[in-house]
Coordinates of C-alpha atoms in Angstrom, one line a residue:
Chain A
M1 CA 24.2 15.3 -21.1
D2 CA 27.4 14.8 -23.4
H3 CA 29.0 11.7 -22.5
H4 CA 31.7 13.0 -25.4
Q5 CA 33.5 16.0 -25.5
A6 CA 33.7 17.7 -28.5
G7 CA 37.6 16.8 -30.8
H8 CA 37.7 13.3 -28.8
A9 CA 37.8 10.6 -31.0
A10 CA 35.3 8.2 -30.7
P11 CA 36.7 5.3 -28.2
V12 CA 37.5 1.7 -29.7
L13 CA 35.2 -0.7 -28.5
N14 CA 36.2 -4.0 -26.3
D15 CA 36.3 -6.4 -29.1
A16 CA 36.2 -9.3 -26.9
V17 CA 36.0 -13.0 -27.5
P18 CA 33.8 -14.5 -25.5
V19 CA 33.3 -17.3 -23.3
R20 CA 32.5 -20.7 -24.9
H21 CA 29.5 -23.0 -24.0
P22 CA 29.6 -26.0 -25.0
G23 CA 27.4 -27.7 -22.0
R24 CA 23.9 -25.4 -23.3
W25 CA 25.3 -26.9 -27.0
I26 CA 25.3 -30.7 -25.8
S27 CA 21.7 -30.2 -22.9
A28 CA 20.0 -28.5 -26.3
I29 CA 21.3 -31.7 -27.9
I30 CA 19.4 -34.4 -25.8
I31 CA 16.9 -32.5 -25.0
A32 CA 15.5 -32.2 -28.7
G33 CA 16.4 -35.7 -29.2
V34 CA 14.2 -36.5 -25.8
L35 CA 11.6 -34.2 -27.1
A36 CA 11.5 -35.5 -30.4
L37 CA 10.8 -39.2 -29.4
M38 CA 8.1 -38.1 -27.2
V39 CA 6.3 -36.5 -30.0
Q40 CA 6.8 -39.6 -32.3
S41 CA 5.3 -41.7 -29.6
V42 CA 2.7 -39.2 -28.7
I43 CA 2.0 -38.7 -32.9
T44 CA 2.0 -42.7 -33.5
N45 CA 1.1 -44.1 -30.6
P46 CA -2.9 -45.7 -31.9
N47 CA -3.7 -45.7 -28.0
F48 CA -3.6 -42.2 -27.6
R49 CA -6.7 -42.1 -30.5
W50 CA -6.4 -38.2 -31.4
D51 CA -9.5 -39.2 -33.5
V52 CA -11.5 -39.0 -30.2
V53 CA -10.0 -36.5 -28.4
G54 CA -11.2 -34.3 -32.0
T55 CA -14.3 -35.7 -31.6
Y56 CA -15.3 -34.8 -27.7
I57 CA -13.1 -31.4 -27.9
L58 CA -16.1 -29.4 -28.9
D59 CA -18.8 -31.7 -27.5
V60 CA -21.8 -29.9 -26.2
K61 CA -21.2 -31.5 -22.4
V62 CA -17.2 -30.9 -22.5
V63 CA -18.3 -27.3 -23.4
Q64 CA -20.9 -26.9 -21.0
G65 CA -18.5 -28.2 -18.6
V66 CA -15.9 -26.0 -18.9
G67 CA -18.8 -23.5 -18.5
W68 CA -19.8 -24.7 -14.9
T69 CA -16.0 -25.0 -14.1
L70 CA -15.2 -21.2 -14.6
L71 CA -18.3 -20.2 -12.5
L72 CA -17.1 -22.4 -10.1
T73 CA -13.6 -20.6 -10.1
V74 CA -15.1 -17.4 -10.4
A75 CA -17.8 -17.2 -8.0
S76 CA -16.1 -19.4 -5.4
M77 CA -12.8 -16.6 -6.0
V78 CA -15.1 -14.1 -5.7
I79 CA -16.4 -15.0 -2.4
A80 CA -12.8 -15.6 -0.8
I81 CA -11.5 -12.8 -1.9
V82 CA -14.4 -10.8 -0.7
L83 CA -13.9 -12.7 2.9
A84 CA -10.7 -12.5 2.4
I85 CA -9.9 -8.7 2.7
L86 CA -12.6 -8.7 4.9
L87 CA -10.5 -11.3 7.3
A88 CA -7.0 -9.6 7.2
V89 CA -8.3 -6.0 7.6
M90 CA -10.2 -8.6 11.2
R91 CA -6.8 -9.6 11.8
Q92 CA -5.8 -6.3 12.0
S93 CA -8.3 -4.8 14.1
D94 CA -7.7 -3.1 17.8
N95 CA -11.0 -4.9 18.7
P96 CA -9.7 -8.1 19.8
V97 CA -12.7 -9.7 19.6
L98 CA -12.6 -9.5 15.6
R99 CA -9.1 -10.6 16.0
Y100 CA -9.8 -14.2 17.2
T101 CA -12.8 -14.3 14.8
S102 CA -10.3 -13.8 12.0
W103 CA -7.9 -16.4 14.0
V104 CA -10.2 -19.3 14.6
W105 CA -11.7 -18.8 10.8
V106 CA -8.5 -19.0 9.1
W107 CA -7.7 -22.3 11.7
F108 CA -10.6 -23.9 10.8
F109 CA -11.2 -23.5 7.3
R110 CA -7.1 -24.2 6.9
G111 CA -7.2 -27.1 9.1
T112 CA -10.0 -29.2 7.5
P113 CA -9.7 -30.7 3.4
V114 CA -11.3 -29.0 1.1
Y115 CA -13.0 -32.3 0.1
T116 CA -14.1 -33.0 3.6
Q117 CA -16.1 -29.7 3.6
L118 CA -17.1 -29.9 0.6
V119 CA -19.3 -33.4 1.4
F120 CA -19.9 -31.8 4.5
W121 CA -21.9 -28.8 2.5
G122 CA -24.0 -31.5 0.3
L123 CA -25.1 -33.1 4.2
I124 CA -26.3 -29.6 5.4
A125 CA -29.7 -30.1 4.1
V126 CA -29.2 -33.4 6.2
L127 CA -27.9 -31.6 9.5
Y128 CA -30.3 -28.6 8.8
P129 CA -33.3 -29.3 7.0
K130 CA -34.9 -26.0 7.5
I131 CA -33.2 -22.3 7.2
S132 CA -35.0 -20.0 9.5
A133 CA -34.2 -17.0 11.2
G134 CA -35.9 -15.4 14.4
V135 CA -34.7 -14.0 18.0
P136 CA -32.6 -16.2 19.9
F137 CA -35.7 -18.1 22.2
G138 CA -37.9 -15.8 20.3
P139 CA -40.1 -15.9 17.7
E140 CA -39.5 -16.8 14.1
L141 CA -39.2 -14.2 11.5
F142 CA -38.7 -16.7 8.6
S143 CA -38.2 -19.9 7.8
V144 CA -37.6 -22.4 4.3
D145 CA -36.7 -25.3 3.3
T146 CA -32.7 -25.7 3.1
S147 CA -32.7 -28.1 -0.1
T148 CA -34.3 -24.9 -2.1
V149 CA -31.1 -22.4 -0.9
I150 CA -28.1 -24.9 -0.8
T151 CA -28.7 -26.2 -4.1
A152 CA -25.4 -28.7 -5.5
L153 CA -24.4 -25.4 -6.8
V154 CA -24.6 -23.1 -4.1
A155 CA -23.0 -26.0 -1.6
A156 CA -20.0 -26.2 -4.0
I157 CA -19.8 -22.8 -4.0
L158 CA -19.6 -22.5 -0.8
G159 CA -17.4 -24.9 0.4
L160 CA -14.7 -24.2 -2.4
G161 CA -15.2 -20.1 -1.5
L162 CA -15.1 -20.4 2.4
N163 CA -11.7 -23.2 2.2
E164 CA -9.9 -20.3 0.0
S165 CA -11.0 -17.5 2.1
A166 CA -8.5 -19.4 4.4
Y167 CA -5.9 -19.1 2.2
L168 CA -6.5 -16.1 1.1
A169 CA -6.8 -14.2 4.4
E170 CA -3.4 -14.9 5.0
I171 CA -1.8 -14.0 1.4
F172 CA -3.6 -10.9 2.0
R173 CA -2.5 -9.8 5.5
A174 CA 1.2 -10.5 4.5
G175 CA 0.7 -8.0 1.6
L176 CA -0.9 -5.3 3.9
K177 CA 2.3 -6.2 6.3
S178 CA 4.2 -5.4 3.4
V179 CA 3.4 -1.5 2.8
D180 CA 5.7 0.3 4.6
K181 CA 4.7 1.9 8.1
G182 CA 5.4 5.2 7.1
Q183 CA 2.6 5.7 4.2
T184 CA -0.3 5.0 7.5
E185 CA 1.5 7.8 8.6
A186 CA 1.4 10.3 6.3
A187 CA -2.1 9.5 5.2
E188 CA -3.1 9.9 9.0
A189 CA -0.9 13.3 9.2
L190 CA -3.4 14.5 6.0
G191 CA -6.2 13.7 8.3
M192 CA -7.4 10.6 6.6
G193 CA -9.8 8.2 7.8
K194 CA -9.1 4.4 8.9
G195 CA -11.3 3.7 6.0
K196 CA -10.0 6.0 3.1
I197 CA -6.4 4.7 4.1
M198 CA -7.1 1.3 4.4
W199 CA -9.0 1.9 0.7
R200 CA -7.1 4.4 -1.3
I201 CA -3.5 3.9 0.2
I202 CA -2.7 0.8 1.8
L203 CA -4.9 -2.3 -0.4
P204 CA -3.8 -0.7 -3.8
Q205 CA -0.1 -0.9 -2.7
A206 CA -0.4 -4.4 -1.1
M207 CA -2.2 -5.5 -4.1
R208 CA 1.5 -5.7 -5.9
I209 CA 2.2 -8.7 -3.5
I210 CA -1.1 -10.0 -3.3
V211 CA -2.0 -10.2 -7.1
P212 CA 0.8 -13.1 -8.1
P213 CA -0.2 -15.8 -5.0
T214 CA -3.8 -14.7 -5.8
G215 CA -3.7 -15.7 -9.5
N216 CA -1.5 -18.6 -8.3
E217 CA -4.5 -19.8 -6.1
T218 CA -7.0 -19.4 -9.1
I219 CA -5.8 -21.4 -11.2
G220 CA -5.2 -24.1 -8.0
M221 CA -8.9 -23.3 -8.0
L222 CA -9.9 -23.8 -11.3
K223 CA -8.3 -27.2 -11.2
T224 CA -10.1 -27.9 -6.9
T225 CA -13.1 -27.5 -8.7
S226 CA -12.9 -31.1 -10.1
L227 CA -13.8 -32.5 -6.2
V228 CA -17.3 -30.9 -6.5
L229 CA -17.9 -34.5 -7.2
A230 CA -18.1 -34.6 -3.5
V231 CA -21.1 -32.3 -2.6
P232 CA -22.2 -34.2 -5.6
F233 CA -22.3 -31.4 -8.4
T234 CA -21.8 -33.2 -11.6
L235 CA -21.7 -31.1 -14.5
D236 CA -18.0 -29.5 -14.0
L237 CA -15.4 -30.4 -16.8
T238 CA -13.8 -33.4 -15.1
F239 CA -16.9 -35.3 -14.2
A240 CA -18.7 -34.4 -17.3
T241 CA -14.7 -35.8 -19.4
N242 CA -15.2 -38.9 -16.8
A243 CA -18.6 -39.7 -18.0
L244 CA -17.7 -39.5 -21.7
A245 CA -14.8 -41.8 -20.8
N246 CA -17.2 -44.5 -19.2
R247 CA -19.2 -44.4 -21.6
I248 CA -17.4 -45.1 -24.4
Y249 CA -14.6 -47.0 -22.6
L250 CA -11.7 -44.7 -23.4
P251 CA -10.3 -43.5 -20.3
V252 CA -7.1 -41.6 -22.1
P253 CA -8.7 -39.7 -24.7
L254 CA -10.9 -37.8 -22.4
L255 CA -8.8 -37.1 -20.3
I256 CA -6.1 -35.4 -23.1
V257 CA -9.7 -32.9 -23.6
A258 CA -9.8 -32.3 -20.0
A259 CA -6.1 -31.5 -19.9
I260 CA -6.8 -29.4 -23.0
W261 CA -9.1 -27.1 -21.6
Y262 CA -7.5 -27.1 -18.2
L263 CA -4.4 -25.5 -19.7
V264 CA -6.6 -22.9 -22.4
I265 CA -8.1 -21.4 -19.4
T266 CA -5.0 -21.2 -17.3
S267 CA -3.2 -19.2 -20.1
L268 CA -6.4 -17.3 -20.4
L269 CA -5.9 -16.4 -16.6
M270 CA -2.4 -15.9 -16.6
V271 CA -2.5 -13.6 -19.5
G272 CA -5.4 -11.9 -17.1
Q273 CA -2.8 -11.9 -14.2
H274 CA 0.0 -10.2 -16.3
Y275 CA -2.5 -7.1 -16.8
I276 CA -3.5 -7.3 -13.3
E277 CA -0.1 -7.0 -11.9
A278 CA 0.5 -4.0 -14.4
Y279 CA -2.1 -2.2 -13.1
Y280 CA -0.8 -2.6 -9.3
G281 CA 2.4 -1.9 -10.3
K282 CA 2.2 1.3 -12.4
G283 CA 4.4 4.1 -10.2
V284 CA 7.1 1.1 -8.9
D285 CA 7.5 -1.5 -11.7
T286 CA 7.7 1.1 -14.3
N287 CA 10.3 4.0 -14.2
Q288 CA 10.1 5.1 -17.2
A289 CA 9.0 9.3 -16.9
P290 CA 5.1 9.8 -18.5
V291 CA 4.3 12.3 -20.7
I292 CA 4.6 15.2 -19.3
N293 CA 1.3 17.8 -19.1
P294 CA 1.8 19.8 -21.4
A295 CA 0.2 22.9 -20.0
A296 CA 1.8 22.3 -17.0
A297 CA 5.1 21.9 -18.7
K298 CA 4.4 25.3 -20.4
A299 CA 4.0 27.0 -17.4
A300 CA 7.1 25.8 -15.8
A301 CA 9.2 26.2 -19.0
A302 CA 8.0 29.6 -18.5
V303 CA 9.8 29.7 -14.5
A304 CA 12.4 27.1 -15.2
P305 CA 14.3 26.2 -18.4
S306 CA 14.7 22.8 -18.3
A307 CA 17.4 22.3 -20.3
E308 CA 18.7 19.2 -17.5
A309 CA 15.7 17.4 -18.3
E310 CA 15.9 14.0 -19.7
P311 CA 13.2 13.7 -22.5
A312 CA 10.6 12.6 -21.4
L313 CA 9.7 8.5 -23.5
K314 CA 7.0 8.2 -25.7
M315 CA 5.4 6.2 -23.2
D316 CA 1.5 7.8 -22.1
F317 CA 0.7 6.5 -18.5
P318 CA -3.1 6.8 -18.3
E319 CA -4.7 9.5 -16.4
E320 CA -5.9 8.4 -13.1
E321 CA -9.5 7.5 -12.4
A322 CA -10.5 9.2 -15.4
K323 CA -13.9 9.7 -14.9
Chain B
M1 CA 12.8 36.5 10.5
T2 CA 9.2 37.2 10.4
V3 CA 7.0 39.4 11.9
T4 CA 5.0 37.3 14.9
T5 CA 2.0 38.6 16.7
Q6 CA 3.4 37.1 20.1
K7 CA 0.4 35.0 20.0
P8 CA 0.9 31.3 21.0
L9 CA -0.3 28.5 18.1
V10 CA 1.5 25.3 20.0
R11 CA 1.8 25.1 23.3
I12 CA 3.6 21.6 24.8
E13 CA 3.8 21.4 28.7
G14 CA 5.3 19.4 30.6
L15 CA 5.3 16.7 27.6
H16 CA 6.5 12.9 28.9
K17 CA 6.7 9.6 26.7
Y18 CA 7.5 6.5 27.7
Y19 CA 7.7 3.6 25.9
G20 CA 7.1 0.4 28.2
Q21 CA 10.0 1.4 30.4
H22 CA 11.9 3.7 28.5
H23 CA 11.5 7.5 29.5
V24 CA 11.9 8.7 25.9
L25 CA 10.6 12.5 27.0
R26 CA 11.1 13.5 30.4
G27 CA 9.1 17.2 30.7
I28 CA 9.0 19.2 27.5
D29 CA 7.8 22.5 27.6
L30 CA 7.7 24.2 24.2
T31 CA 5.9 27.3 22.7
V32 CA 5.5 28.3 19.2
N33 CA 4.1 31.5 18.5
Q34 CA 1.9 32.6 15.0
G35 CA 3.9 32.8 11.8
E36 CA 7.4 31.7 13.9
V37 CA 10.0 29.2 13.0
S38 CA 11.0 26.8 16.2
V39 CA 14.0 24.9 15.2
V40 CA 14.7 21.5 17.2
I41 CA 18.0 20.2 17.0
G42 CA 19.8 17.4 19.3
P43 CA 21.9 14.8 19.2
S44 CA 20.1 11.4 17.8
G45 CA 18.1 9.9 20.5
S46 CA 17.5 13.2 21.9
G47 CA 13.4 12.5 22.1
K48 CA 13.3 16.0 19.1
S49 CA 11.3 13.5 16.4
T50 CA 8.9 11.9 19.1
M51 CA 8.0 15.1 20.3
L52 CA 7.1 16.7 16.9
R53 CA 5.1 13.5 16.6
C54 CA 3.1 14.0 19.4
V55 CA 2.3 17.1 18.1
N56 CA 0.0 15.1 15.9
L57 CA -0.7 12.0 17.8
L58 CA 1.3 10.2 15.4
E59 CA 2.7 9.4 19.3
T60 CA -0.1 8.9 21.9
I61 CA 1.7 11.2 25.1
S62 CA 2.2 9.7 28.4
A63 CA 1.8 12.8 30.5
G64 CA 1.8 16.5 29.7
R65 CA -0.4 18.5 27.8
I66 CA -0.3 19.5 24.0
S67 CA -2.4 22.2 22.7
V68 CA -2.6 24.0 18.8
G69 CA -4.5 27.3 18.6
G70 CA -6.2 27.0 21.7
Q71 CA -7.4 23.3 21.5
L72 CA -6.3 20.5 23.3
I73 CA -4.6 17.9 21.2
G74 CA -5.7 14.4 21.3
Y75 CA -8.1 14.9 24.3
R76 CA -11.2 17.0 25.8
E77 CA -11.1 18.0 29.0
V78 CA -14.5 17.4 30.9
N79 CA -14.4 18.5 34.7
G80 CA -10.8 18.2 35.1
R81 CA -10.9 14.7 33.4
L82 CA -8.8 13.7 30.2
H83 CA -11.2 11.5 27.5
D84 CA -9.5 10.2 24.4
L85 CA -10.9 11.6 21.2
K86 CA -12.4 9.2 19.0
T87 CA -10.4 8.8 15.3
K88 CA -12.3 10.6 13.7
E89 CA -11.8 13.7 16.1
I90 CA -7.8 13.1 16.3
A91 CA -7.8 13.0 12.2
A92 CA -9.8 16.5 12.5
Q93 CA -7.6 18.0 14.7
R94 CA -5.1 16.8 11.9
R95 CA -6.2 18.4 9.1
E96 CA -4.7 21.4 10.8
I97 CA -1.1 20.2 11.0
G98 CA 1.0 19.5 7.9
M99 CA 3.8 16.9 8.4
V100 CA 7.0 16.4 6.4
F101 CA 8.6 13.0 7.3
Q102 CA 12.6 12.3 6.8
R103 CA 11.4 9.7 4.0
F104 CA 9.5 11.7 2.0
N105 CA 6.6 8.6 2.6
L106 CA 5.1 10.0 -0.9
F107 CA 2.3 7.6 -2.2
P108 CA 4.2 5.4 -5.0
H109 CA 1.1 4.4 -6.7
K110 CA 0.1 8.0 -7.2
T111 CA 1.4 10.2 -9.2
A112 CA 3.0 13.7 -8.2
L113 CA -0.1 15.7 -8.8
Y114 CA -2.3 12.9 -7.3
N115 CA -0.3 12.7 -4.1
V116 CA -0.9 16.6 -3.6
M117 CA -4.7 16.1 -4.9
E118 CA -5.7 13.4 -2.7
A119 CA -6.8 14.6 1.0
P120 CA -7.9 17.9 -0.8
V121 CA -10.3 15.2 -2.6
Q122 CA -10.7 12.8 -0.3
V123 CA -10.7 14.5 3.3
K124 CA -11.9 17.9 2.5
G125 CA -14.1 17.0 0.0
K126 CA -12.8 19.4 -2.2
S127 CA -14.4 19.0 -6.4
K128 CA -11.4 17.2 -8.3
S129 CA -11.5 19.9 -10.7
A130 CA -10.0 22.0 -7.8
A131 CA -8.3 20.7 -6.2
K132 CA -6.1 19.7 -9.4
K133 CA -5.4 23.2 -9.7
S134 CA -4.5 24.2 -6.4
A135 CA -2.0 21.2 -6.6
L136 CA -0.7 22.5 -10.0
E137 CA -0.2 25.7 -8.1
L138 CA 1.5 24.3 -5.1
L139 CA 3.6 21.8 -7.6
D140 CA 4.7 25.2 -9.3
R141 CA 5.6 27.1 -6.2
V142 CA 8.0 24.2 -4.9
G143 CA 9.4 24.2 -8.2
L144 CA 7.9 21.0 -9.8
A145 CA 4.8 22.0 -12.0
D146 CA 6.7 19.4 -14.9
R147 CA 6.9 17.1 -12.7
A148 CA 3.0 16.8 -12.3
N149 CA 2.8 13.5 -13.9
H150 CA 5.9 11.5 -12.5
Y151 CA 5.2 8.9 -10.0
P152 CA 7.9 8.8 -6.8
A153 CA 9.9 6.8 -8.0
Q154 CA 10.8 8.7 -11.3
L155 CA 11.9 11.3 -9.0
S156 CA 14.7 12.7 -6.8
G157 CA 14.9 12.5 -3.2
G158 CA 14.8 16.4 -2.9
Q159 CA 11.8 16.5 -5.8
Q160 CA 10.0 14.0 -3.6
Q161 CA 10.6 15.8 -0.3
R162 CA 9.3 18.9 -2.0
V163 CA 5.9 17.3 -3.6
A164 CA 5.2 16.4 0.1
I165 CA 5.6 19.6 1.2
A166 CA 2.9 20.8 -1.8
R167 CA 0.9 17.5 -0.3
A168 CA 0.6 19.0 3.0
L169 CA 0.0 22.4 2.1
A170 CA -3.0 21.4 0.2
M171 CA -4.6 20.9 3.5
E172 CA -3.6 24.2 4.0
P173 CA -2.5 23.4 7.7
E174 CA -2.0 26.2 10.0
L175 CA 1.2 24.6 11.1
M176 CA 3.6 22.6 9.2
L177 CA 5.9 20.0 11.2
F178 CA 9.1 18.9 9.6
D179 CA 10.9 16.5 10.8
E180 CA 14.5 16.1 9.9
P181 CA 13.2 17.0 6.5
T182 CA 16.5 16.7 4.6
S183 CA 18.7 14.1 6.9
A184 CA 17.7 11.5 4.1
L185 CA 18.5 13.7 0.4
D186 CA 22.0 13.7 -0.9
P187 CA 23.9 16.5 -0.4
E188 CA 23.3 19.1 -3.3
L189 CA 19.9 18.4 -3.2
V190 CA 19.2 20.2 0.2
G191 CA 19.4 23.0 -0.8
D192 CA 16.3 23.0 -2.8
V193 CA 14.5 21.8 -0.3
L194 CA 15.4 24.4 2.2
N195 CA 14.6 27.5 -0.3
V196 CA 11.4 26.1 -0.5
M197 CA 11.2 25.7 3.4
K198 CA 11.9 29.5 3.9
D199 CA 9.8 30.6 1.1
L200 CA 7.4 28.9 3.2
A201 CA 8.9 30.6 6.4
K202 CA 8.3 34.0 5.0
S203 CA 4.6 33.8 4.0
G204 CA 4.0 33.4 7.5
M205 CA 4.0 29.7 8.2
T206 CA 4.2 28.2 11.8
M207 CA 6.9 25.7 11.3
I208 CA 8.7 23.2 14.2
V209 CA 11.7 22.0 12.2
V210 CA 13.5 18.8 13.4
T211 CA 16.7 19.5 11.8
H212 CA 20.6 18.9 11.8
E213 CA 20.8 22.1 9.8
I214 CA 22.5 24.7 11.4
G215 CA 22.9 27.2 8.7
F216 CA 18.7 27.2 8.1
A217 CA 18.2 27.4 12.3
R218 CA 20.5 30.3 12.2
E219 CA 19.0 32.2 8.9
V220 CA 15.4 31.4 9.1
G221 CA 14.6 30.2 13.0
D222 CA 13.0 32.6 15.0
T223 CA 13.6 30.0 18.0
L224 CA 16.3 27.6 18.7
T225 CA 15.4 24.4 21.4
F226 CA 18.7 22.3 22.1
M227 CA 17.1 18.8 23.0
D228 CA 19.5 16.1 24.6
G229 CA 18.6 13.1 26.9
G230 CA 14.6 13.6 26.3
V231 CA 14.4 17.5 27.9
V232 CA 14.9 20.8 26.7
V233 CA 18.5 21.7 27.3
E234 CA 18.6 25.4 26.1
S235 CA 16.0 27.7 24.3
G236 CA 16.6 31.0 23.0
D237 CA 17.9 33.3 19.8
P238 CA 19.0 30.8 17.5
R239 CA 22.1 33.5 16.2
E240 CA 22.9 34.2 19.9
I241 CA 22.9 30.0 21.0
I242 CA 24.8 29.0 18.0
A243 CA 27.5 31.9 18.5
N244 CA 27.3 31.5 21.9
P245 CA 26.0 28.2 23.8
Q246 CA 25.7 28.3 27.8
H247 CA 25.7 25.2 28.3
A248 CA 28.1 22.8 27.8
R249 CA 26.0 19.8 25.9
T250 CA 25.1 22.2 23.7
K251 CA 28.7 23.6 23.2
E252 CA 30.2 20.1 22.6
F253 CA 27.0 19.1 19.8
L254 CA 27.4 22.4 17.8
S255 CA 31.3 21.9 18.0
R256 CA 30.4 18.5 16.0
V257 CA 27.8 19.8 14.0
L258 CA 29.2 23.3 12.9

């Protein structure tokens, strides 16, 4: 499109004097001053014991604690996400039994403290010393000691995962509801089955809504893992740094060690979330024209000269599901 | 316009629809022959879209019967008693019926090409390469071969609607339903969509078109049905009805839209 008619002089741009913002300068100076004071105190106050932080930041026990904390976070979130999808789909089901089951699950696991649930899972072997499967009132098929199956790690993951599933189920439900009903209708009109409509049409679009709060929950979970002491599970980052602090009578530097590691992991999770959001936002959050399929473009050029077609931006969209 | 074989493809008989106490359709009868373009007009709230949506069961049928290609839609009749079809059986019936929506309803997370390929691959089990080939042909047919890799948000309304038509055609349906396909479009984009629909009519596709485009009805329609208040007021040759409406309500409606 030609905005400038040939022969016309270029317009004189309005070189207006911008509004001044003295408030921004004043606030910047105040904050810089406060920040300088804080940095000074952090550096000069010997009680921070930065030397001890340096000694323990890569301590074997601490690094192992990071590993266990990551394992707890990932494993419990995977369980929670799988359950949450199931619960959210059940909640929308035509089958009233499934709908109510989902509702009761969310009601229970959201309605009791995660700490209580973790203690409970730790005590499951007291409640049920043996796990056995069989026909109700009939013969027993197999039986194992509960304590060999539900170890402290399993109890911690189950406790965290089941509790989280209730919160995620509500997030997933909100996501599924956010997708326009016309999408289901269009897919139905094409003869797609219920499962395909959910997995290929609704869920991928719902993910745009689901991912940001789920990222939030994952970061929350990272820190909730510090409660696994209730099981008791004693290898995670918080327990490891507390144990070290108690041994050397220096709680502050080891709290800093733990805080640094939690911040590092959170930062990495945020980077991951950014890419997941970009993936599920494709087609909606990006508005650049993709590189035109060369073969199709050639075919089209023969039919209709694309004089008014906007130039394709140099943005390459990866071909979907290039298998 | 087209040579019709006079073989009825769609039969709607005594169709009623209730939403709770609200009686939306009050006994609709409509027959569409193979290869015919049946245009349905009427004021908003007259039930014309509801009727169309009953044909592919996006709305349940409260009373009456619809058959497409001799097959009863939504039910199986055993010893004079109707039995609801299973979801899978309904899906199978819908595969024969393409639908184009007022608001396009393209899948926003898929490119134009993948919108068109989705159902042939996922529903018919067509191979990806074969589906891609025919999808590109269909996009070319609706004049959008150069937009294959665009997402719906990168297309104008008229382009989106043409992709939606291509998507419906990809299932090779025997009947196409159009639910006010141009009502959500800017005026200058209506023509492209109507041209695609005209070509489709010329190719012999059986179509039921709910629209406000009287010009389209006059030019392409084989029959015109005017609906108001959930009943068919008048039905017949489009040119005759438009030139010489018999009922006062038809006259009044046409005087407002023409």
